[in-house]
């Protein structure tokens, strides 16, 4: 083991290979042999090559690395590869290094009048590569599409240590198989990003947030349904129960609705009025329309903090229902996890039909919630959802087929199984 | 390579295989077979010209199943007129192989001989229809509703006087009845005469009513078609205005007949002079100002189906609608895809009945969805086919000729 | 891959008939010829064409083909521009045209479940009644099937704002060469089973599996739309307007450009009165909520266009005028047939900023190879359709066309673009693939292919060789 550490030191420089006081870079109980902080794509390639030759496991993170399965392995932290390399205003693209903190990235672009819509997964630690790697459809995905839409080219180091690049500044490309968008959500199982080209949008001309303090989260869901029935689609249509709602509106007495509107000026004003009215009709005890830039930023940051808290806990179940069935979805959740207002949190991203509830017993609750969600046009998210859906149809064979395919792909790319050991399917 | 195919080869070559005709071709829509779409037909005719395939039975089906509706030509960005190329291919096929099978050639030649045609319809009305009625499950034979298929033992020409005169006629017109109307849709023919006379026309119904020649023409038998055309001109040429209420006959007399004599410069002027005097029923009636004479006691909802020969060949679309809308208390509902072929398409409905019946089913569904209580059209073949399609769907919506709708609204 | 012995034709046809029924199996020389081509100039002959009508039939056919070593080439309407559906050696064509049910339309939840044989236009037609639509609409949308759209990941004129087919597929059911059925994804963005298999299937040109069902995203039709039409002296001026519109923070749905040659052929075809001396024509369309913002955008666009010194600028005010704006664009591709019997159409794409250089490069290519090349472009995407006009029967000229095609691809790659923006690679551009990608990347494609179809039975030899 020490041999690989020495090798890394000679490759990256001793300063960039940390073996003591590693905790601040790690999440999880297991202990890697070293934290390595490469500074260039070549260093990443050399590092992975060395690890592959030695059969040592590797995982990667922007600021923090998950250590599941990484005992004696290498935690690669991308903190040194954290710069914007090129902003191309004419093409609305940006080359960025993988370790660039996500929020910082968005803010830097906004200053330039440019916009990267996906939200950080965890605002305090997430990197741009993490956003793509996790590929989680954030609460703006209904309007702006999920993160995968925004990656149009990248360079990565394959699990064999070979560097690979694909894509261009063109927003359309069907040349060859679509490894460009497929890479979103692969969580570093197929390679480690060294450079990412994202597609941007012109910054919204006008932004406002409508906040509402509501008796409970179900009333918010009802208001959102009325808004959708008016064919009014916004950037974010979220609501969260009181405790985490405090991040967004401190002092709120009930659940907090957070509606983000990014339209051209006239529509923006009209939308905000309609949204506020619908929230009041649903029973909001107080509402606020925020248009001031600073206030907007702080309310948004509040929402992102709440989102981080939800994303980082394992004690939750996330499922979807049809966008028009969120109220029913919440009712179903109540039946499984108890009164939502009493729990740690309950969160809805209404346009996406996404519901997240705190659960002391996520595995068992997921089964029940999936059963409830399926007739409502949804299911538990991700691989677990696939499994539960197959179970529901007594179709073990289907699930075996799916996982076999996932294994096939991973094995083709990573025959030695060294990358992202925490990911098992 | 045959001479005809050589002549059209450049046109065949113009097809860029983009496939945009797939959306327009009704025979393709039925089951998605590439050889029953305009692109497939053009490519296969070209393949035959190139000697890559033989003109076997499959090939015959390819060219003979075409409805000649002309919709593909409108969809084609390259301006390929597949229906014309198919026509040429049929001509080529006829010259090389004759017209098969037996039944088709029998029908086509029957039409040129009024006696035999009359016998055919009489036989059907007397024995044939009864015999079929007795057979269980034979209500629909080849997609045609046998029970209600009209046929008369006494053709219209035998029922009507040669001249129906009115006092102080505005116009004198000769009525080209057309075989279908003469033998099958007699009451419609009466409606035509009624509308024309009410509009102040003196109507002459010549005793001799030759076949217009279209059935022979579209299967490539140009010789018979030319003979029919000459007969028609000999009989009707002497009148100043000729009117027909059959979309197909109208198209033949006004358009295809000119094509037929393109290579006969000595006769072409005669044909041109004749064609210029021919009018389709609604085309003529819409200029006669009958609107104020129309009357209706009860409201009705009517829709209109465009026969291919009127909408794409003669481009007569506004006149029938205008006439229908001029009937008091009539609510006109436009149906979805009113201008698409109903599936009759001459003998296609007989020889490719499965294909044709599916196409008619689409049309029937569109009619039902339009909410109309009556569907009007301008061609007896469409009337027969659409009526059958509606009956197959269990609908009671009656099919009428525009002339029927107008005649009902004209008081005696 | 080796196949020891071909199955006997009668045995093959009999087996297919047993599975799919007599109506759904087609053989015979005439019919096979009709399945030999697509919208390219390539040609091949299949052994039979089969039209499965259910997933089970697909599974049975795949199992039979696997056991007998027969290759499977999928096909929808055969309108693709890359040779993706051209029959290969020892193959049957599996045609999705008869799996054309719309299984479910859930307007409130913005999703529809459909079979692959449904024609794009049929969905639009059905949804329009309710004020909904399915945004991707490739030029061939009246003919092309959804199976084909997903297989090629079709684009269309609305991509700049709305994205491509890939962005509207929530999930799908597909059958791989081992005869196994998988449903991946769901009715939303959050249901992929870890790897985003749906995305990998989109644009895989049938090389990974045969798709049998899709969940697609549908949307309400935007409340308002404005269409504008500008004619310029030079394509560069049009490119300037495009850049300025985007710089003004406006994301139009459509930015379609045609050059002088295409304007003229379109005018030949339509007689709509287009100015024959214009160097370029640009259709600009914006949509959004109906609160007056669009009028402001139109004002901004008007100013921007004026800056580029246009010959003409029109704002359509009626539906008929909008149609008139689009008429020329709709006939553009086919209209070149008025000039030459054959055309080769590329779909090279460059970064938007390289638009003027790409136009110049295409003009240069036209000179270098002494060929007429018309330019049609989705200008917002930098996606060009250079139409090379020629006569296929002229062997020498055809040879020059092939060279020009390669030169155009090189042009796009040199400008940092890609050789295929929306048509796919198929057989047509397969030889050029190594120009775009390093061996390691093509090798990564092979890894994916092996994971899905290790026996190389699904549309083999397309895109790349295993």
Tab-separated table of C-alpha atoms in Angstrom, chain B residues 4-200:
chain	number	residue	atom	x	y	z
B	4	UNK	CA	-42.729	4.927	-72.322
B	5	UNK	CA	-40.486	4.308	-69.346
B	6	UNK	CA	-37.629	5.873	-71.275
B	7	UNK	CA	-39.748	8.969	-71.796
B	8	UNK	CA	-40.510	9.346	-68.107
B	9	UNK	CA	-37.087	8.239	-66.885
B	10	UNK	CA	-35.883	11.749	-66.042
B	11	UNK	CA	-39.008	12.268	-63.961
B	12	UNK	CA	-38.448	8.954	-62.178
B	13	UNK	CA	-34.902	10.033	-61.483
B	14	UNK	CA	-36.086	13.264	-59.881
B	15	UNK	CA	-37.327	11.356	-56.830
B	16	UNK	CA	-34.748	11.972	-54.116
B	17	UNK	CA	-36.129	9.166	-51.920
B	18	UNK	CA	-36.732	11.620	-49.069
B	19	UNK	CA	-39.937	9.780	-48.161
B	20	UNK	CA	-41.997	12.898	-47.502
B	21	UNK	CA	-44.804	11.252	-49.506
B	22	UNK	CA	-45.343	8.673	-46.753
B	23	UNK	CA	-47.596	11.075	-44.898
B	24	UNK	CA	-49.658	11.782	-47.991
B	25	UNK	CA	-50.088	8.301	-49.412
B	26	UNK	CA	-53.254	6.625	-48.219
B	27	UNK	CA	-52.283	3.197	-49.498
B	28	UNK	CA	-49.112	3.377	-47.404
B	29	UNK	CA	-50.977	4.476	-44.300
B	30	UNK	CA	-52.920	1.239	-44.324
B	31	UNK	CA	-50.094	-1.021	-43.255
B	32	UNK	CA	-46.848	0.761	-43.872
B	33	UNK	CA	-45.616	-1.239	-46.855
B	34	UNK	CA	-42.859	0.569	-48.713
B	35	UNK	CA	-43.937	-0.842	-52.069
B	36	UNK	CA	-47.388	0.731	-51.660
B	37	UNK	CA	-46.160	4.279	-51.198
B	38	UNK	CA	-45.412	6.886	-53.851
B	39	UNK	CA	-41.644	6.639	-53.287
B	40	UNK	CA	-41.765	2.849	-53.548
B	41	UNK	CA	-43.828	2.979	-56.722
B	42	UNK	CA	-41.471	5.450	-58.358
B	43	UNK	CA	-38.377	3.499	-57.315
B	44	UNK	CA	-39.869	0.225	-58.531
B	45	UNK	CA	-40.954	1.651	-61.857
B	46	UNK	CA	-37.406	2.953	-62.178
B	47	UNK	CA	-36.035	-0.448	-61.203
B	48	UNK	CA	-38.113	-2.000	-63.952
B	49	UNK	CA	-36.821	0.562	-66.408
B	50	UNK	CA	-33.287	-0.292	-65.284
B	51	UNK	CA	-33.999	-3.991	-65.738
B	52	UNK	CA	-33.431	-4.718	-62.058
B	53	UNK	CA	-36.830	-6.281	-61.463
B	54	UNK	CA	-39.379	-8.016	-63.690
B	55	UNK	CA	-42.924	-6.880	-64.316
B	56	UNK	CA	-44.381	-9.764	-62.359
B	57	UNK	CA	-47.620	-9.983	-60.431
B	58	UNK	CA	-46.140	-8.102	-57.453
B	59	UNK	CA	-45.176	-5.295	-59.756
B	60	UNK	CA	-48.658	-5.187	-61.214
B	61	UNK	CA	-50.058	-4.807	-57.715
B	62	UNK	CA	-47.649	-1.985	-57.034
B	63	UNK	CA	-48.860	0.103	-59.946
B	64	UNK	CA	-52.501	-0.920	-59.933
B	65	UNK	CA	-53.105	-0.326	-56.232
B	66	UNK	CA	-52.343	3.379	-56.634
B	67	UNK	CA	-55.428	5.500	-55.997
B	68	UNK	CA	-54.188	8.164	-58.433
B	69	UNK	CA	-55.478	10.617	-55.855
B	70	UNK	CA	-52.531	12.922	-56.475
B	71	UNK	CA	-51.910	13.753	-52.813
B	72	UNK	CA	-48.283	12.683	-53.025
B	73	UNK	CA	-47.599	15.215	-55.748
B	74	UNK	CA	-48.615	17.989	-53.408
B	75	UNK	CA	-46.449	16.656	-50.587
B	76	UNK	CA	-43.429	16.096	-52.824
B	77	UNK	CA	-40.813	18.827	-52.459
B	78	UNK	CA	-39.135	17.679	-55.654
B	79	UNK	CA	-42.318	18.066	-57.638
B	80	UNK	CA	-42.579	14.400	-58.640
B	81	UNK	CA	-46.084	13.650	-59.868
B	82	UNK	CA	-46.252	9.985	-58.964
B	83	UNK	CA	-49.835	9.534	-60.152
B	84	UNK	CA	-48.767	10.538	-63.647
B	85	UNK	CA	-45.774	8.215	-63.520
B	86	UNK	CA	-47.988	5.359	-62.346
B	87	UNK	CA	-50.323	6.086	-65.204
B	88	UNK	CA	-47.420	5.869	-67.622
B	89	UNK	CA	-46.293	2.618	-66.011
B	90	UNK	CA	-49.765	1.181	-66.397
B	91	UNK	CA	-49.756	2.212	-70.036
B	92	UNK	CA	-46.362	0.564	-70.454
B	93	UNK	CA	-47.607	-2.553	-68.734
B	94	UNK	CA	-50.731	-2.663	-70.893
B	95	UNK	CA	-48.719	-2.379	-74.081
B	96	UNK	CA	-46.364	-5.155	-73.003
B	97	UNK	CA	-48.720	-7.532	-71.283
B	98	UNK	CA	-52.305	-6.491	-71.928
B	99	UNK	CA	-54.707	-5.933	-69.079
B	100	UNK	CA	-55.058	-8.788	-66.667
B	101	UNK	CA	-56.745	-10.368	-64.877
B	102	UNK	CA	-59.741	-11.371	-66.868
B	103	UNK	CA	-62.248	-9.698	-64.607
B	104	UNK	CA	-60.625	-6.298	-64.844
B	105	UNK	CA	-60.426	-6.394	-68.579
B	106	UNK	CA	-64.037	-7.548	-68.721
B	107	UNK	CA	-65.203	-4.625	-66.610
B	108	UNK	CA	-63.193	-2.130	-68.587
B	109	UNK	CA	-64.462	-3.337	-71.922
B	110	UNK	CA	-68.027	-3.609	-70.608
B	111	UNK	CA	-68.009	0.047	-69.860
B	112	UNK	CA	-67.466	0.849	-73.490
B	113	UNK	CA	-70.536	-1.206	-74.422
B	114	UNK	CA	-73.695	0.249	-72.899
B	115	UNK	CA	-75.735	-2.878	-73.510
B	116	UNK	CA	-73.427	-5.035	-71.515
B	117	UNK	CA	-73.129	-2.476	-68.768
B	118	UNK	CA	-76.879	-2.265	-68.475
B	119	UNK	CA	-77.090	-6.012	-68.259
B	120	UNK	CA	-74.518	-5.997	-65.497
B	121	UNK	CA	-76.370	-3.524	-63.332
B	122	UNK	CA	-79.711	-5.227	-64.030
B	123	UNK	CA	-78.318	-8.580	-63.120
B	124	UNK	CA	-77.021	-7.180	-59.890
B	125	UNK	CA	-80.290	-5.497	-59.053
B	126	UNK	CA	-82.371	-8.550	-59.830
B	127	UNK	CA	-80.618	-11.769	-59.164
B	128	UNK	CA	-77.219	-10.805	-57.782
B	129	UNK	CA	-78.318	-8.643	-54.938
B	130	UNK	CA	-80.969	-11.133	-53.886
B	131	UNK	CA	-78.553	-13.987	-54.023
B	132	UNK	CA	-76.094	-12.118	-51.859
B	133	UNK	CA	-78.773	-11.163	-49.405
B	134	UNK	CA	-79.489	-14.818	-48.849
B	135	UNK	CA	-75.914	-15.546	-47.944
B	136	UNK	CA	-75.119	-14.961	-44.313
B	137	UNK	CA	-72.405	-12.445	-43.673
B	138	UNK	CA	-72.487	-11.166	-47.198
B	139	UNK	CA	-73.844	-7.765	-46.353
B	140	UNK	CA	-70.473	-6.319	-47.129
B	141	UNK	CA	-68.856	-7.704	-50.217
B	142	UNK	CA	-65.359	-6.345	-50.771
B	143	UNK	CA	-66.108	-3.481	-48.436
B	144	UNK	CA	-69.181	-2.400	-50.350
B	145	UNK	CA	-72.499	-2.368	-48.557
B	146	UNK	CA	-74.454	-4.687	-50.835
B	147	UNK	CA	-77.888	-4.194	-49.292
B	148	UNK	CA	-78.035	-0.508	-49.800
B	149	UNK	CA	-75.946	-0.285	-52.913
B	150	UNK	CA	-78.195	1.485	-55.333
B	151	UNK	CA	-78.858	0.041	-58.738
B	152	UNK	CA	-81.706	0.568	-61.079
B	153	UNK	CA	-83.243	-1.797	-63.554
B	154	UNK	CA	-84.213	1.269	-65.501
B	155	UNK	CA	-81.379	3.698	-66.237
B	156	UNK	CA	-81.913	7.389	-65.748
B	157	UNK	CA	-81.781	8.105	-69.467
B	158	UNK	CA	-84.732	5.796	-70.005
B	159	UNK	CA	-86.705	7.579	-67.297
B	160	UNK	CA	-86.079	11.181	-68.189
B	161	UNK	CA	-87.310	13.051	-71.257
B	162	UNK	CA	-84.687	14.080	-73.782
B	163	UNK	CA	-85.304	17.767	-73.176
B	164	UNK	CA	-86.568	19.309	-69.958
B	165	UNK	CA	-87.562	22.802	-70.886
B	166	UNK	CA	-88.293	25.839	-68.776
B	167	UNK	CA	-89.936	29.104	-69.709
B	168	UNK	CA	-87.454	31.764	-70.814
B	169	UNK	CA	-84.325	29.670	-70.249
B	170	UNK	CA	-81.248	31.565	-69.090
B	171	UNK	CA	-79.026	28.893	-70.497
B	172	UNK	CA	-79.201	25.681	-72.458
B	173	UNK	CA	-77.131	22.849	-71.092
B	174	UNK	CA	-76.495	19.250	-72.022
B	175	UNK	CA	-76.265	16.795	-69.142
B	176	UNK	CA	-73.456	14.241	-69.356
B	177	UNK	CA	-74.873	11.751	-66.874
B	178	UNK	CA	-71.966	9.317	-66.499
B	179	UNK	CA	-72.345	5.550	-66.241
B	180	UNK	CA	-72.434	5.355	-62.479
B	181	UNK	CA	-75.109	7.948	-62.098
B	182	UNK	CA	-77.080	6.719	-65.064
B	183	UNK	CA	-77.321	3.179	-63.766
B	184	UNK	CA	-76.941	3.470	-60.023
B	185	UNK	CA	-77.646	6.932	-58.681
B	186	UNK	CA	-80.742	7.687	-60.675
B	187	UNK	CA	-82.338	9.857	-58.019
B	188	UNK	CA	-79.229	12.017	-57.877
B	189	UNK	CA	-79.420	12.474	-61.617
B	190	UNK	CA	-83.000	13.654	-61.157
B	191	UNK	CA	-81.784	16.079	-58.487
B	192	UNK	CA	-79.258	17.486	-60.911
B	193	UNK	CA	-81.944	18.125	-63.473
B	194	UNK	CA	-84.200	19.663	-60.842
B	195	UNK	CA	-81.537	22.069	-59.607
B	196	UNK	CA	-80.556	23.049	-63.125
B	197	UNK	CA	-84.119	23.696	-64.251
B	198	UNK	CA	-84.951	25.611	-61.064
B	199	UNK	CA	-81.936	27.705	-61.815
B	200	UNK	CA	-83.470	28.520	-65.167
